[in-house]
XYZ file of N, CA and C in Angstrom:
321
model
N 251.521 68.996 79.464
C 252.514 68.159 80.112
C 251.926 67.636 81.424
N 251.983 66.329 81.619
C 251.418 65.707 82.808
C 252.350 65.892 83.999
N 251.762 66.236 85.124
C 252.542 66.452 86.335
C 253.072 65.115 86.835
N 254.349 65.083 87.155
C 254.949 63.843 87.657
C 254.669 63.701 89.136
N 254.824 62.473 89.634
C 254.660 62.228 91.069
C 255.643 63.050 91.882
N 256.856 63.237 91.324
C 257.874 64.006 92.028
C 257.454 65.454 92.178
N 256.955 66.084 91.117
C 256.548 67.482 91.248
C 255.314 67.615 92.125
N 254.429 66.623 92.084
C 253.262 66.645 92.972
C 253.715 66.534 94.424
N 254.699 65.687 94.687
C 255.223 65.531 96.047
C 255.898 66.826 96.510
N 256.624 67.485 95.612
C 257.287 68.748 95.960
C 256.243 69.820 96.270
N 255.171 69.856 95.493
C 254.106 70.839 95.741
C 253.410 70.550 97.062
N 253.205 69.298 97.371
C 252.589 68.931 98.653
C 253.508 69.329 99.809
N 254.812 69.078 99.654
C 255.774 69.467 100.694
C 255.778 70.980 100.880
N 255.675 71.724 99.790
C 255.630 73.184 99.874
C 254.376 73.633 100.615
N 253.284 72.972 100.368
C 252.036 73.291 101.053
C 252.150 73.019 102.552
N 252.753 71.899 102.903
C 252.960 71.558 104.307
C 253.894 72.586 104.960
N 254.959 72.970 104.256
C 255.885 73.979 104.773
C 255.172 75.309 104.984
N 254.369 75.721 104.025
C 253.636 76.981 104.153
C 252.698 76.940 105.354
N 252.030 75.825 105.563
C 251.130 75.711 106.712
C 251.912 75.749 108.017
N 253.057 75.062 108.059
C 253.884 75.084 109.263
C 254.374 76.497 109.550
N 254.727 77.226 108.506
C 255.153 78.627 108.635
C 254.008 79.450 109.226
N 252.797 79.264 108.682
C 251.627 80.005 109.160
C 251.246 79.626 110.585
N 251.558 78.409 111.000
C 251.230 77.953 112.350
C 252.289 78.352 113.383
N 253.392 78.917 112.926
C 254.488 79.256 113.845
C 254.139 80.473 114.694
N 254.646 80.524 115.911
C 254.426 81.702 116.765
C 254.983 82.981 116.131
N 256.047 82.860 115.371
C 256.640 84.034 114.704
C 255.645 84.624 113.712
N 255.026 83.785 112.914
C 254.043 84.253 111.940
C 252.818 84.835 112.643
N 252.357 84.141 113.665
C 251.181 84.617 114.401
C 251.448 85.978 115.036
N 252.658 86.181 115.574
C 253.013 87.476 116.164
C 253.053 88.563 115.094
N 253.559 88.220 113.909
C 253.609 89.194 112.817
C 252.206 89.585 112.365
N 251.335 88.611 112.205
C 249.955 88.888 111.785
C 249.260 89.763 112.821
N 249.430 89.426 114.096
C 248.802 90.208 115.162
C 249.326 91.643 115.156
N 250.636 91.809 115.053
C 251.227 93.153 115.038
C 250.761 93.934 113.810
N 250.652 93.267 112.667
C 250.179 93.927 111.440
C 248.735 94.384 111.587
N 247.900 93.512 112.159
C 246.496 93.878 112.360
C 246.362 95.057 113.317
N 247.131 95.030 114.405
C 247.094 96.131 115.359
C 247.550 97.433 114.705
N 248.607 97.344 113.919
C 249.120 98.530 113.230
C 248.079 99.095 112.281
N 247.432 98.236 111.523
C 246.444 98.694 110.539
C 245.189 99.289 111.177
N 244.991 99.059 112.463
C 243.839 99.620 113.169
C 244.179 100.909 113.916
N 245.425 101.321 113.855
C 245.873 102.492 114.611
C 246.299 103.594 113.632
N 245.401 104.541 113.412
C 245.653 105.626 112.444
C 246.906 106.429 112.790
N 247.102 106.719 114.063
C 248.270 107.505 114.472
C 249.564 106.751 114.170
N 249.568 105.447 114.440
C 250.764 104.645 114.167
C 251.019 104.553 112.665
N 249.950 104.414 111.877
C 250.112 104.372 110.419
C 250.677 105.685 109.882
N 250.200 106.779 110.435
C 250.705 108.086 110.016
C 252.175 108.238 110.394
N 252.517 107.792 111.604
C 253.910 107.843 112.037
C 254.772 106.945 111.158
N 254.278 105.771 110.810
C 255.017 104.863 109.929
C 255.295 105.532 108.594
N 254.300 106.203 108.042
C 254.480 106.911 106.775
C 255.558 107.984 106.921
N 255.529 108.705 108.020
C 256.535 109.739 108.279
C 257.920 109.121 108.430
N 258.008 108.012 109.166
C 259.294 107.343 109.385
C 259.915 106.870 108.080
N 259.073 106.418 107.155
C 259.572 105.915 105.879
C 260.178 107.023 105.026
N 259.869 108.266 105.343
C 260.403 109.387 104.592
C 261.629 110.004 105.260
N 261.970 109.539 106.465
C 263.091 110.079 107.227
C 264.354 109.260 106.993
N 265.455 109.833 107.424
C 266.694 109.081 107.467
C 266.642 108.075 108.607
N 267.516 107.088 108.582
C 267.491 106.003 109.565
C 267.665 106.505 110.995
N 268.598 107.396 111.243
C 268.839 107.876 112.610
C 267.644 108.651 113.147
N 267.104 109.519 112.326
C 265.947 110.318 112.748
C 264.734 109.420 112.994
N 264.541 108.439 112.124
C 263.414 107.510 112.277
C 263.564 106.700 113.563
N 264.774 106.273 113.867
C 265.025 105.504 115.085
C 264.643 106.317 116.323
N 264.970 107.592 116.330
C 264.626 108.453 117.462
C 263.114 108.587 117.596
N 262.401 108.757 116.485
C 260.944 108.901 116.513
C 260.268 107.602 116.955
N 260.866 106.488 116.593
C 260.297 105.177 116.886
C 260.341 104.852 118.374
N 261.283 105.415 119.091
C 261.474 105.089 120.498
C 260.189 105.206 121.320
N 259.336 106.160 121.008
C 258.148 106.381 121.816
C 256.923 105.598 121.396
N 257.015 104.749 120.380
C 255.817 104.059 119.899
C 255.984 102.546 120.034
N 255.393 101.992 121.091
C 255.529 100.555 121.356
C 254.909 99.696 120.265
N 253.805 100.142 119.686
C 253.152 99.374 118.632
C 254.071 99.218 117.426
N 254.694 100.305 116.990
C 255.607 100.213 115.846
C 256.844 99.394 116.192
N 257.332 99.502 117.411
C 258.483 98.677 117.811
C 258.111 97.199 117.765
N 256.904 96.851 118.248
C 256.442 95.458 118.191
C 256.307 94.997 116.743
N 255.733 95.864 115.906
C 255.555 95.511 114.499
C 256.904 95.261 113.829
N 257.853 96.189 114.014
C 259.155 96.020 113.373
C 259.905 94.809 113.916
N 259.753 94.532 115.210
C 260.373 93.339 115.777
C 259.779 92.071 115.194
N 258.451 92.039 115.079
C 257.767 90.872 114.502
C 258.119 90.721 113.023
N 258.222 91.849 112.327
C 258.585 91.818 110.915
C 259.991 91.244 110.744
N 260.924 91.688 111.579
C 262.290 91.168 111.475
C 262.354 89.685 111.817
N 261.571 89.259 112.807
C 261.560 87.850 113.198
C 261.040 86.965 112.067
N 260.019 87.426 111.348
C 259.479 86.606 110.261
C 260.440 86.590 109.069
N 261.125 87.692 108.845
C 262.144 87.721 107.793
C 263.269 86.753 108.147
N 263.708 86.778 109.409
C 264.772 85.875 109.849
C 264.372 84.412 109.671
N 263.110 84.084 109.996
C 262.628 82.714 109.822
C 262.620 82.324 108.348
N 262.161 83.225 107.483
C 262.136 82.926 106.046
C 263.551 82.734 105.502
N 264.482 83.542 105.960
C 265.882 83.408 105.525
C 266.441 82.068 105.993
N 266.145 81.704 107.240
C 266.629 80.431 107.772
C 266.068 79.248 106.973
N 264.775 79.299 106.666
C 264.159 78.234 105.864
C 264.788 78.182 104.476
N 264.995 79.351 103.865
C 265.633 79.384 102.555
C 267.034 78.780 102.607
N 267.787 79.095 103.650
C 269.140 78.549 103.765
C 269.113 77.032 103.905
N 268.116 76.514 104.632
C 267.990 75.066 104.775
C 267.663 74.421 103.434
N 266.719 75.010 102.697
C 266.358 74.471 101.378
C 267.552 74.567 100.433
N 268.216 75.710 100.438
C 269.376 75.912 99.564
C 270.485 74.914 99.883
N 270.693 74.650 101.183
C 271.709 73.681 101.577
C 271.394 72.289 101.051
N 270.117 71.919 101.119
C 269.711 70.611 100.605
C 269.848 70.527 99.085
N 269.539 71.645 98.414
C 269.586 71.659 96.949
C 270.996 71.864 96.401
N 271.843 72.517 97.176
C 273.204 72.778 96.723
C 273.335 74.068 95.914
N 272.328 74.924 95.940
C 272.402 76.236 95.293
C 271.451 77.184 96.011
N 271.643 78.486 95.764
C 270.806 79.488 96.428
C 269.425 79.476 95.794
N 268.528 78.765 96.452
C 267.177 78.558 95.947
C 266.426 79.866 95.713
N 266.464 80.778 96.670
C 265.688 82.011 96.568
C 266.129 82.861 95.382
N 267.431 82.997 95.171
C 267.840 83.839 94.047
C 267.529 83.175 92.712
N 267.550 81.863 92.652
C 267.177 81.184 91.420
C 265.674 81.275 91.171
N 264.897 81.190 92.233
C 263.436 81.271 92.098
C 263.007 82.684 91.688
N 263.773 83.686 92.103
C 263.467 85.084 91.797
C 263.762 85.416 90.344
N 264.802 84.819 89.796
C 265.212 85.198 88.439
C 264.377 84.466 87.399
N 264.045 85.192 86.356
C 263.312 84.587 85.242
C 264.267 83.954 84.254
N 263.754 83.541 83.157
C 264.590 82.875 82.168
C 265.593 83.815 81.530
N 265.260 85.079 81.503
C 266.095 85.992 80.726
C 266.700 87.120 81.561
N 266.839 86.918 82.868
C 267.370 87.972 83.730
C 268.872 88.002 83.671
């Protein structure tokens, strides 16, 4: 099946959107925080421990680790940006784009 000009234009727009996302300060902060986290063995070990704890206990343990707080803040900011972009696309399309893109033909 030959690709139509419309689908080619949509793919180009998606590429431009992805690049704009990658160029955003939110994305750059997330990448930096992720890289810092991956270079800190103690923080990685604490992260593993936190993932096995309940939310309240993990929150108390997190208080003393600025690197993990920065990482989680950057992670939440990038999630918020992705949700906002999805809502904008969904509004233009008139349906929840992300949930439709997630589901397969037979879900």
